[in-house]
Short mmCIF file of N, CA and C in Angstrom, two decimals:
data_model
loop_
_atom_site.label_atom_id
_atom_site.label_comp_id
_atom_site.label_asym_id
_atom_site.label_seq_id
_atom_site.Cartn_x
_atom_site.Cartn_y
_atom_site.Cartn_z
N GLU A 1 9.64 5.78 3.88
CA GLU A 1 8.16 5.53 3.86
C GLU A 1 7.61 6.17 2.52
N ASP A 2 8.12 7.33 2.18
CA ASP A 2 7.50 8.00 0.95
C ASP A 2 7.95 7.34 -0.31
N ALA A 3 9.15 6.72 -0.25
CA ALA A 3 9.64 5.94 -1.47
C ALA A 3 8.91 4.78 -1.58
N ARG A 4 8.49 4.05 -0.59
CA ARG A 4 7.71 2.91 -0.50
C ARG A 4 6.36 3.10 -1.12
N LEU A 5 5.81 4.23 -0.62
CA LEU A 5 4.42 4.55 -1.17
C LEU A 5 4.45 5.02 -2.58
N MET A 6 5.46 5.63 -3.09
CA MET A 6 5.56 6.13 -4.56
C MET A 6 5.84 4.94 -5.32
N GLN A 7 6.66 3.93 -4.87
CA GLN A 7 6.78 2.78 -5.68
C GLN A 7 5.57 1.93 -5.77
N ARG A 8 4.84 1.76 -4.63
CA ARG A 8 3.66 0.99 -4.67
C ARG A 8 2.54 1.73 -5.66
N SER A 9 2.46 3.05 -5.68
CA SER A 9 1.50 3.56 -6.40
C SER A 9 1.82 3.72 -7.92
N THR A 10 3.06 3.56 -8.30
CA THR A 10 3.25 3.79 -9.65
C THR A 10 3.95 2.66 -10.26
N SER A 11 4.14 1.46 -9.62
CA SER A 11 4.70 0.25 -10.18
C SER A 11 3.69 -0.40 -11.20
N GLU A 12 3.21 -1.43 -10.63
CA GLU A 12 2.34 -2.36 -11.48
C GLU A 12 0.97 -1.71 -11.97
N SER A 13 0.32 -0.91 -11.07
CA SER A 13 -0.94 -0.47 -11.46
C SER A 13 -0.87 0.58 -12.33
N LEU A 14 0.29 1.42 -12.43
CA LEU A 14 0.39 2.46 -13.44
C LEU A 14 0.84 1.81 -14.75
N ALA A 15 1.63 0.74 -14.80
CA ALA A 15 2.02 0.03 -16.00
C ALA A 15 0.68 -0.57 -16.65
N LYS A 16 -0.18 -1.13 -15.79
CA LYS A 16 -1.44 -1.77 -16.35
C LYS A 16 -2.45 -0.63 -16.91
N GLN A 17 -2.49 0.46 -16.30
CA GLN A 17 -3.33 1.52 -16.62
C GLN A 17 -2.90 2.24 -18.00
N LEU A 18 -1.41 2.34 -18.03
CA LEU A 18 -0.95 2.82 -19.44
C LEU A 18 -1.22 1.71 -20.58
N GLN A 19 -0.94 0.47 -20.26
CA GLN A 19 -1.08 -0.59 -21.25
C GLN A 19 -2.54 -0.64 -21.69
N ALA A 20 -3.52 -0.50 -20.77
CA ALA A 20 -5.03 -0.43 -21.02
C ALA A 20 -5.34 0.74 -22.05
N PHE A 21 -4.82 1.81 -21.60
CA PHE A 21 -5.09 2.99 -22.28
C PHE A 21 -4.66 3.04 -23.84
N PHE A 22 -3.28 2.62 -23.89
CA PHE A 22 -2.85 2.63 -25.24
C PHE A 22 -3.51 1.43 -26.13
N THR A 23 -3.59 0.39 -25.55
CA THR A 23 -4.49 -0.77 -26.35
C THR A 23 -5.68 -0.27 -26.77
N LEU A 24 -6.54 0.51 -26.02
CA LEU A 24 -7.85 1.07 -26.37
C LEU A 24 -7.62 2.06 -27.41
N THR A 25 -6.56 2.94 -27.12
CA THR A 25 -6.27 4.05 -28.20
C THR A 25 -5.92 3.35 -29.55
N VAL A 26 -4.99 2.52 -29.52
CA VAL A 26 -4.66 1.80 -30.84
C VAL A 26 -5.85 1.08 -31.48
N GLY A 27 -6.74 0.33 -30.63
CA GLY A 27 -7.80 -0.33 -31.09
C GLY A 27 -8.78 0.42 -31.68
N ILE A 28 -9.01 1.65 -31.05
CA ILE A 28 -9.99 2.59 -31.73
C ILE A 28 -9.45 3.18 -32.98
N GLY A 29 -8.25 3.49 -33.20
CA GLY A 29 -7.73 3.85 -34.25
C GLY A 29 -7.81 2.80 -35.55
N LEU A 30 -7.41 1.66 -35.20
CA LEU A 30 -7.49 0.50 -36.15
C LEU A 30 -8.95 0.34 -36.56
N ALA A 31 -9.76 0.26 -35.52
CA ALA A 31 -11.24 0.03 -35.88
C ALA A 31 -11.91 1.12 -36.64
N MET A 32 -11.50 2.45 -36.38
CA MET A 32 -11.98 3.57 -37.18
C MET A 32 -11.47 3.50 -38.54
N SER A 33 -10.38 3.07 -38.77
CA SER A 33 -9.76 3.07 -40.08
C SER A 33 -10.42 1.87 -40.90
N ALA A 34 -10.76 0.72 -40.25
CA ALA A 34 -11.36 -0.35 -40.91
C ALA A 34 -12.93 -0.21 -41.25
N SER A 35 -13.66 0.40 -40.35
CA SER A 35 -15.07 0.77 -40.59
C SER A 35 -15.57 1.64 -39.55
N TRP A 36 -15.59 2.89 -39.69
CA TRP A 36 -16.07 3.82 -38.77
C TRP A 36 -17.45 3.57 -38.15
N LYS A 37 -18.34 3.13 -38.96
CA LYS A 37 -19.78 2.80 -38.54
C LYS A 37 -19.88 1.70 -37.62
N ILE A 38 -19.07 0.66 -37.79
CA ILE A 38 -19.04 -0.43 -36.85
C ILE A 38 -18.38 -0.18 -35.62
N ALA A 39 -17.24 0.80 -35.70
CA ALA A 39 -16.56 1.10 -34.55
C ALA A 39 -17.42 2.07 -33.63
N LEU A 40 -18.14 2.86 -34.25
CA LEU A 40 -19.24 3.64 -33.43
C LEU A 40 -20.27 2.83 -32.63
N VAL A 41 -20.72 1.79 -33.41
CA VAL A 41 -21.67 0.92 -32.81
C VAL A 41 -20.95 0.07 -31.56
N VAL A 42 -19.70 -0.34 -31.74
CA VAL A 42 -18.89 -0.94 -30.70
C VAL A 42 -18.84 0.00 -29.65
N LEU A 43 -18.41 1.14 -29.89
CA LEU A 43 -18.15 2.17 -28.80
C LEU A 43 -19.43 2.59 -28.08
N SER A 44 -20.50 2.45 -28.62
CA SER A 44 -21.76 2.85 -28.12
C SER A 44 -22.25 1.57 -27.13
N THR A 45 -21.76 0.48 -27.38
CA THR A 45 -22.20 -0.73 -26.45
C THR A 45 -21.18 -0.98 -25.38
N PHE A 46 -20.15 -0.17 -25.36
CA PHE A 46 -19.19 -0.31 -24.43
C PHE A 46 -19.55 -0.23 -22.98
N PRO A 47 -20.31 0.75 -22.59
CA PRO A 47 -20.89 0.89 -21.17
C PRO A 47 -21.55 -0.56 -20.68
N VAL A 48 -22.49 -1.04 -21.56
CA VAL A 48 -23.28 -2.13 -21.34
C VAL A 48 -22.37 -3.44 -21.15
N THR A 49 -21.38 -3.57 -22.14
CA THR A 49 -20.37 -4.58 -22.08
C THR A 49 -19.53 -4.60 -20.95
N VAL A 50 -18.94 -3.40 -20.44
CA VAL A 50 -18.13 -3.32 -19.38
C VAL A 50 -18.89 -3.56 -18.02
N ALA A 51 -20.02 -3.13 -17.98
CA ALA A 51 -20.88 -3.56 -16.77
C ALA A 51 -21.00 -5.03 -16.61
N ALA A 52 -21.51 -5.72 -17.82
CA ALA A 52 -21.61 -7.17 -17.80
C ALA A 52 -20.52 -7.92 -17.52
N SER A 53 -19.21 -7.33 -18.06
CA SER A 53 -18.05 -8.06 -17.73
C SER A 53 -17.53 -7.90 -16.25
N GLY A 54 -17.95 -6.86 -15.59
CA GLY A 54 -17.73 -6.59 -14.18
C GLY A 54 -18.52 -7.58 -13.42
N ILE A 55 -19.75 -7.70 -13.78
CA ILE A 55 -20.61 -8.55 -13.03
C ILE A 55 -20.24 -10.08 -13.07
N GLN A 56 -19.74 -10.41 -14.33
CA GLN A 56 -19.21 -11.78 -14.68
C GLN A 56 -18.02 -11.91 -13.75
N MET A 57 -17.14 -11.04 -13.68
CA MET A 57 -15.78 -11.30 -13.00
C MET A 57 -16.07 -11.39 -11.35
N ALA A 58 -17.17 -10.45 -11.00
CA ALA A 58 -17.49 -10.67 -9.51
C ALA A 58 -18.09 -11.82 -9.10
N ALA A 59 -18.96 -12.53 -10.16
CA ALA A 59 -19.59 -13.65 -9.94
C ALA A 59 -18.54 -14.93 -9.99
N MET A 60 -17.66 -14.74 -10.82
CA MET A 60 -16.55 -15.86 -10.94
C MET A 60 -15.59 -15.65 -9.66
N ALA A 61 -15.34 -14.52 -9.35
CA ALA A 61 -14.33 -14.42 -8.11
C ALA A 61 -15.09 -14.91 -6.76
N GLY A 62 -16.36 -14.88 -6.89
CA GLY A 62 -17.11 -15.32 -5.56
C GLY A 62 -17.32 -14.25 -4.66
N SER A 63 -17.21 -12.92 -5.10
CA SER A 63 -17.36 -11.76 -4.22
C SER A 63 -18.81 -11.57 -4.03
N LEU A 64 -19.65 -12.18 -4.78
CA LEU A 64 -21.26 -12.09 -4.58
C LEU A 64 -21.68 -12.96 -3.41
N TYR A 65 -20.72 -13.83 -3.07
CA TYR A 65 -21.23 -14.92 -1.99
C TYR A 65 -20.56 -14.34 -0.68
N GLY A 66 -21.39 -14.08 0.36
CA GLY A 66 -20.89 -13.56 1.52
C GLY A 66 -20.04 -14.55 2.25
N SER A 67 -18.97 -14.28 2.88
CA SER A 67 -18.04 -15.29 3.58
C SER A 67 -18.09 -14.81 5.06
N ASP A 68 -18.27 -15.70 5.87
CA ASP A 68 -18.21 -15.42 7.24
C ASP A 68 -16.86 -15.69 7.82
N ALA A 69 -16.16 -14.92 8.45
CA ALA A 69 -14.89 -15.07 8.97
C ALA A 69 -14.85 -15.58 10.43
N SER A 70 -16.08 -15.78 10.95
CA SER A 70 -15.98 -16.15 12.33
C SER A 70 -15.71 -17.68 12.57
N GLY A 71 -16.19 -18.41 11.50
CA GLY A 71 -15.78 -19.90 11.60
C GLY A 71 -16.61 -20.64 12.75
N GLY A 72 -17.73 -20.26 12.96
CA GLY A 72 -18.64 -20.69 14.19
C GLY A 72 -18.75 -22.17 14.19
N GLU A 73 -19.10 -22.74 12.97
CA GLU A 73 -19.41 -24.13 12.90
C GLU A 73 -18.13 -25.02 12.96
N GLY A 74 -17.02 -24.56 12.39
CA GLY A 74 -15.76 -25.24 12.56
C GLY A 74 -15.14 -25.27 13.91
N ALA A 75 -15.47 -24.15 14.53
CA ALA A 75 -14.92 -23.88 15.90
C ALA A 75 -15.65 -24.86 16.92
N LEU A 76 -17.06 -24.95 16.63
CA LEU A 76 -17.86 -25.82 17.40
C LEU A 76 -17.47 -27.28 17.32
N ILE A 77 -17.24 -27.69 16.12
CA ILE A 77 -16.73 -29.17 15.91
C ILE A 77 -15.46 -29.37 16.32
N ALA A 78 -14.50 -28.41 16.16
CA ALA A 78 -13.05 -28.50 16.68
C ALA A 78 -13.04 -28.62 18.31
N THR A 79 -13.84 -27.79 18.84
CA THR A 79 -13.97 -27.75 20.38
C THR A 79 -14.46 -29.10 20.92
N ALA A 80 -15.46 -29.68 20.20
CA ALA A 80 -16.17 -30.89 20.66
C ALA A 80 -15.19 -32.07 20.46
N PHE A 81 -14.42 -32.19 19.29
CA PHE A 81 -13.38 -33.23 19.20
C PHE A 81 -12.26 -33.01 20.27
N THR A 82 -11.79 -31.74 20.45
CA THR A 82 -10.75 -31.53 21.42
C THR A 82 -11.03 -31.98 22.75
N ASN A 83 -12.33 -31.79 23.05
CA ASN A 83 -12.83 -32.21 24.44
C ASN A 83 -13.88 -33.24 24.36
N MET A 84 -13.40 -34.22 23.70
CA MET A 84 -14.12 -35.55 23.29
C MET A 84 -14.68 -36.17 24.56
N ARG A 85 -13.69 -36.32 25.48
CA ARG A 85 -13.90 -37.09 26.64
C ARG A 85 -15.05 -36.42 27.57
N THR A 86 -14.92 -35.07 27.67
CA THR A 86 -15.90 -34.27 28.41
C THR A 86 -17.15 -34.36 27.75
N VAL A 87 -17.29 -34.16 26.35
CA VAL A 87 -18.63 -34.28 25.80
C VAL A 87 -19.21 -35.67 26.14
N SER A 88 -18.41 -36.66 25.90
CA SER A 88 -19.03 -38.13 25.98
C SER A 88 -19.35 -38.28 27.47
N ALA A 89 -18.57 -37.78 28.52
CA ALA A 89 -18.81 -38.00 29.80
C ALA A 89 -20.22 -37.40 30.29
N PHE A 90 -20.55 -36.16 29.76
CA PHE A 90 -21.83 -35.57 30.04
C PHE A 90 -22.85 -35.82 28.90
N SER A 91 -22.56 -36.80 28.12
CA SER A 91 -23.63 -37.24 27.07
C SER A 91 -24.17 -35.99 26.25
N LEU A 92 -23.26 -35.25 25.84
CA LEU A 92 -23.52 -33.91 25.13
C LEU A 92 -23.29 -34.18 23.48
N GLN A 93 -23.01 -35.33 23.13
CA GLN A 93 -22.83 -35.48 21.71
C GLN A 93 -24.11 -35.09 20.90
N HIS A 94 -25.28 -35.57 21.48
CA HIS A 94 -26.56 -35.15 20.69
C HIS A 94 -26.86 -33.76 20.68
N LYS A 95 -26.51 -33.06 21.68
CA LYS A 95 -26.74 -31.60 21.77
C LYS A 95 -25.81 -30.92 20.81
N VAL A 96 -24.37 -31.27 20.77
CA VAL A 96 -23.49 -30.68 20.05
C VAL A 96 -23.85 -30.94 18.52
N SER A 97 -24.39 -32.10 18.08
CA SER A 97 -24.81 -32.31 16.84
C SER A 97 -26.01 -31.63 16.33
N ALA A 98 -26.91 -31.39 17.38
CA ALA A 98 -28.15 -30.56 17.04
C ALA A 98 -27.72 -29.13 16.67
N VAL A 99 -26.89 -28.46 17.61
CA VAL A 99 -26.51 -27.17 17.43
C VAL A 99 -25.78 -26.99 16.08
N TYR A 100 -24.83 -28.09 15.81
CA TYR A 100 -24.04 -27.82 14.62
C TYR A 100 -24.96 -27.87 13.35
N THR A 101 -26.06 -28.99 13.42
CA THR A 101 -26.95 -29.08 12.29
C THR A 101 -27.72 -27.81 12.12
N GLN A 102 -28.19 -27.14 13.24
CA GLN A 102 -28.97 -25.84 13.13
C GLN A 102 -28.15 -24.80 12.52
N SER A 103 -26.85 -24.70 12.89
CA SER A 103 -26.04 -23.48 12.50
C SER A 103 -25.61 -23.86 11.00
N THR A 104 -25.32 -24.99 10.40
CA THR A 104 -25.07 -25.12 9.30
C THR A 104 -26.36 -25.18 8.34
N ARG A 105 -27.45 -25.41 8.79
CA ARG A 105 -28.77 -25.27 8.02
C ARG A 105 -28.92 -23.68 7.70
N VAL A 106 -28.78 -22.86 8.75
CA VAL A 106 -28.95 -21.37 8.48
C VAL A 106 -27.90 -21.04 7.37
N LYS A 107 -26.58 -21.46 7.62
CA LYS A 107 -25.51 -20.99 6.70
C LYS A 107 -25.74 -21.49 5.35
N SER A 108 -26.24 -22.71 5.16
CA SER A 108 -26.64 -23.32 3.90
C SER A 108 -27.73 -22.56 3.27
N GLN A 109 -28.63 -22.03 3.90
CA GLN A 109 -29.87 -21.40 3.40
C GLN A 109 -29.35 -20.01 2.83
N LEU A 110 -28.44 -19.28 3.60
CA LEU A 110 -27.81 -18.05 3.20
C LEU A 110 -26.96 -18.23 1.90
N ARG A 111 -26.20 -19.27 1.84
CA ARG A 111 -25.43 -19.59 0.54
C ARG A 111 -26.28 -19.89 -0.45
N LEU A 112 -27.37 -20.61 -0.37
CA LEU A 112 -28.29 -20.87 -1.45
C LEU A 112 -28.80 -19.59 -2.00
N ASN A 113 -29.42 -18.73 -1.18
CA ASN A 113 -29.92 -17.61 -1.70
C ASN A 113 -28.70 -16.75 -2.45
N SER A 114 -27.51 -16.73 -1.84
CA SER A 114 -26.57 -15.81 -2.63
C SER A 114 -26.08 -16.59 -3.93
N SER A 115 -26.26 -17.91 -3.98
CA SER A 115 -25.89 -18.61 -5.31
C SER A 115 -26.92 -18.12 -6.24
N TRP A 116 -28.24 -17.99 -5.97
CA TRP A 116 -29.10 -17.56 -6.93
C TRP A 116 -28.77 -16.22 -7.54
N ILE A 117 -28.44 -15.32 -6.64
CA ILE A 117 -28.07 -13.90 -7.06
C ILE A 117 -26.89 -14.11 -7.95
N GLY A 118 -25.86 -14.87 -7.58
CA GLY A 118 -24.67 -15.01 -8.42
C GLY A 118 -24.91 -15.72 -9.80
N GLY A 119 -25.73 -16.73 -9.75
CA GLY A 119 -26.15 -17.35 -10.90
C GLY A 119 -26.86 -16.33 -11.84
N VAL A 120 -27.92 -15.83 -11.45
CA VAL A 120 -28.59 -14.75 -12.37
C VAL A 120 -27.67 -13.72 -12.81
N GLY A 121 -26.91 -13.14 -11.95
CA GLY A 121 -25.99 -12.24 -12.62
C GLY A 121 -24.94 -12.73 -13.54
N PHE A 122 -24.36 -13.95 -13.43
CA PHE A 122 -23.72 -14.47 -14.35
C PHE A 122 -24.29 -14.78 -15.44
N GLY A 123 -25.52 -15.33 -15.50
CA GLY A 123 -26.18 -15.58 -16.79
C GLY A 123 -26.62 -14.22 -17.54
N LEU A 124 -27.08 -13.34 -16.67
CA LEU A 124 -27.49 -11.91 -17.37
C LEU A 124 -26.28 -11.36 -18.08
N SER A 125 -25.11 -11.42 -17.42
CA SER A 125 -23.93 -10.85 -18.07
C SER A 125 -23.46 -11.64 -19.30
N GLY A 126 -23.53 -12.86 -19.33
CA GLY A 126 -23.29 -13.70 -20.44
C GLY A 126 -24.27 -13.42 -21.70
N CYS A 127 -25.58 -13.09 -21.23
CA CYS A 127 -26.55 -12.88 -22.19
C CYS A 127 -26.34 -11.37 -22.85
N VAL A 128 -25.89 -10.54 -21.92
CA VAL A 128 -25.64 -9.10 -22.66
C VAL A 128 -24.40 -9.27 -23.54
N LEU A 129 -23.45 -9.89 -23.22
CA LEU A 129 -22.32 -10.09 -24.21
C LEU A 129 -22.61 -10.78 -25.43
N PHE A 130 -23.44 -11.89 -25.46
CA PHE A 130 -23.78 -12.47 -26.63
C PHE A 130 -24.82 -11.62 -27.41
N LEU A 131 -25.57 -10.91 -26.75
CA LEU A 131 -26.56 -10.01 -27.43
C LEU A 131 -25.69 -8.92 -28.18
N THR A 132 -24.77 -8.39 -27.41
CA THR A 132 -23.89 -7.35 -28.05
C THR A 132 -23.10 -7.89 -29.37
N TYR A 133 -22.62 -9.09 -29.34
CA TYR A 133 -22.03 -9.65 -30.45
C TYR A 133 -23.00 -9.88 -31.57
N ALA A 134 -24.19 -10.22 -31.18
CA ALA A 134 -25.26 -10.56 -32.12
C ALA A 134 -25.64 -9.10 -32.96
N LEU A 135 -25.61 -8.07 -32.10
CA LEU A 135 -25.98 -6.78 -32.83
C LEU A 135 -24.93 -6.44 -33.63
N LEU A 136 -23.63 -6.56 -33.26
CA LEU A 136 -22.52 -6.20 -34.01
C LEU A 136 -22.48 -7.00 -35.34
N PHE A 137 -22.53 -8.25 -35.31
CA PHE A 137 -22.53 -9.07 -36.41
C PHE A 137 -23.65 -8.88 -37.43
N TRP A 138 -24.87 -8.62 -36.81
CA TRP A 138 -26.07 -8.28 -37.67
C TRP A 138 -25.78 -6.87 -38.46
N PHE A 139 -25.23 -5.96 -37.72
CA PHE A 139 -25.12 -4.70 -38.37
C PHE A 139 -23.90 -4.66 -39.34
N GLY A 140 -22.92 -5.49 -38.98
CA GLY A 140 -21.85 -5.71 -39.96
C GLY A 140 -22.17 -6.39 -41.19
N ALA A 141 -23.10 -7.35 -40.96
CA ALA A 141 -23.59 -8.31 -42.17
C ALA A 141 -24.33 -7.34 -42.99
N SER A 142 -25.06 -6.42 -42.46
CA SER A 142 -26.02 -5.45 -43.32
C SER A 142 -25.18 -4.51 -44.13
N LEU A 143 -24.06 -4.18 -43.57
CA LEU A 143 -23.04 -3.16 -44.14
C LEU A 143 -22.33 -3.88 -45.41
N VAL A 144 -21.98 -5.27 -45.04
CA VAL A 144 -21.38 -6.10 -46.08
C VAL A 144 -22.23 -6.35 -47.20
N GLU A 145 -23.53 -6.63 -46.86
CA GLU A 145 -24.46 -6.93 -47.98
C GLU A 145 -24.82 -5.73 -48.79
N ASN A 146 -24.72 -4.51 -48.21
CA ASN A 146 -24.91 -3.24 -48.94
C ASN A 146 -23.60 -2.78 -49.73
N GLY A 147 -22.62 -3.49 -49.48
CA GLY A 147 -21.25 -3.17 -50.13
C GLY A 147 -20.52 -1.94 -49.45
N GLU A 148 -20.95 -1.57 -48.30
CA GLU A 148 -20.30 -0.43 -47.64
C GLU A 148 -18.91 -0.89 -47.01
N VAL A 149 -18.77 -2.11 -46.78
CA VAL A 149 -17.52 -2.45 -46.06
C VAL A 149 -17.30 -3.96 -46.48
N ASP A 150 -16.13 -4.30 -46.61
CA ASP A 150 -15.82 -5.81 -46.87
C ASP A 150 -15.80 -6.52 -45.53
N PHE A 151 -15.81 -7.94 -45.60
CA PHE A 151 -15.83 -8.81 -44.57
C PHE A 151 -14.66 -8.57 -43.56
N GLN A 152 -13.49 -8.47 -44.16
CA GLN A 152 -12.18 -8.38 -43.38
C GLN A 152 -12.26 -7.15 -42.50
N ASP A 153 -12.69 -5.93 -43.12
CA ASP A 153 -12.77 -4.79 -42.45
C ASP A 153 -13.77 -4.79 -41.24
N MET A 154 -14.92 -5.49 -41.49
CA MET A 154 -15.92 -5.73 -40.58
C MET A 154 -15.23 -6.52 -39.25
N MET A 155 -14.70 -7.55 -39.58
CA MET A 155 -14.11 -8.42 -38.56
C MET A 155 -12.91 -7.73 -37.85
N GLN A 156 -12.14 -6.92 -38.52
CA GLN A 156 -11.19 -6.12 -37.90
C GLN A 156 -11.71 -5.14 -36.97
N ALA A 157 -12.79 -4.34 -37.30
CA ALA A 157 -13.36 -3.50 -36.38
C ALA A 157 -13.96 -4.03 -35.24
N ILE A 158 -14.56 -5.11 -35.43
CA ILE A 158 -15.16 -5.82 -34.33
C ILE A 158 -14.07 -6.37 -33.32
N MET A 159 -13.29 -7.01 -33.87
CA MET A 159 -12.25 -7.80 -33.09
C MET A 159 -11.33 -6.72 -32.29
N CYS A 160 -10.88 -5.69 -32.89
CA CYS A 160 -10.02 -4.68 -32.37
C CYS A 160 -10.60 -4.02 -30.99
N LEU A 161 -11.90 -3.86 -31.00
CA LEU A 161 -12.44 -3.20 -29.97
C LEU A 161 -12.97 -4.27 -28.89
N MET A 162 -13.64 -5.27 -29.43
CA MET A 162 -14.38 -6.21 -28.57
C MET A 162 -13.34 -7.20 -27.93
N LEU A 163 -12.29 -7.66 -28.65
CA LEU A 163 -11.47 -8.62 -28.03
C LEU A 163 -9.94 -8.14 -28.01
N GLY A 164 -9.69 -6.86 -28.45
CA GLY A 164 -8.49 -6.32 -28.35
C GLY A 164 -7.30 -7.07 -29.13
N GLU A 165 -7.83 -7.61 -30.26
CA GLU A 165 -6.93 -8.46 -31.25
C GLU A 165 -6.98 -7.75 -32.57
N ILE A 166 -5.88 -7.71 -33.21
CA ILE A 166 -5.79 -7.12 -34.54
C ILE A 166 -5.92 -8.13 -35.49
N VAL A 167 -6.87 -8.23 -36.41
CA VAL A 167 -7.10 -9.14 -37.51
C VAL A 167 -6.44 -8.57 -38.74
N VAL A 168 -5.41 -9.37 -39.13
CA VAL A 168 -4.60 -8.86 -40.32
C VAL A 168 -5.04 -9.52 -41.53
#
């Protein structure tokens, strides 16, 4: 049991954490060597960018949309179809249809409200990411215009930290 717990806690999660740590460390080093001013601006926007990315991933994964595991509507229809003769014999088809319509109407309204929350969260996170890029390119362009950094160093500083890519 202990070996299984040890393997589960150190296998894939530890490898991913180490990879993220070393990628960030190398990215900060390369960005600082290219342009320390742009690297500091990128690092100052990290909390906002990480929060926006987290909201965006949650919206894409659908975790903002509540899911009901009871399956009430499906169970109602499945029972009605399974016992079709009984439902028909007692003329309950209109009653089953009304109950199903009412329960799906409530569920539909709940999902509509959740979709608004997810849509606004997804839109705001995209807005934050694009505003961050706009800030970085504006600041970098002003440094290039003043001759403090060349274009390649500006792009390397931005890409190493924002995208994890090394621009050579």
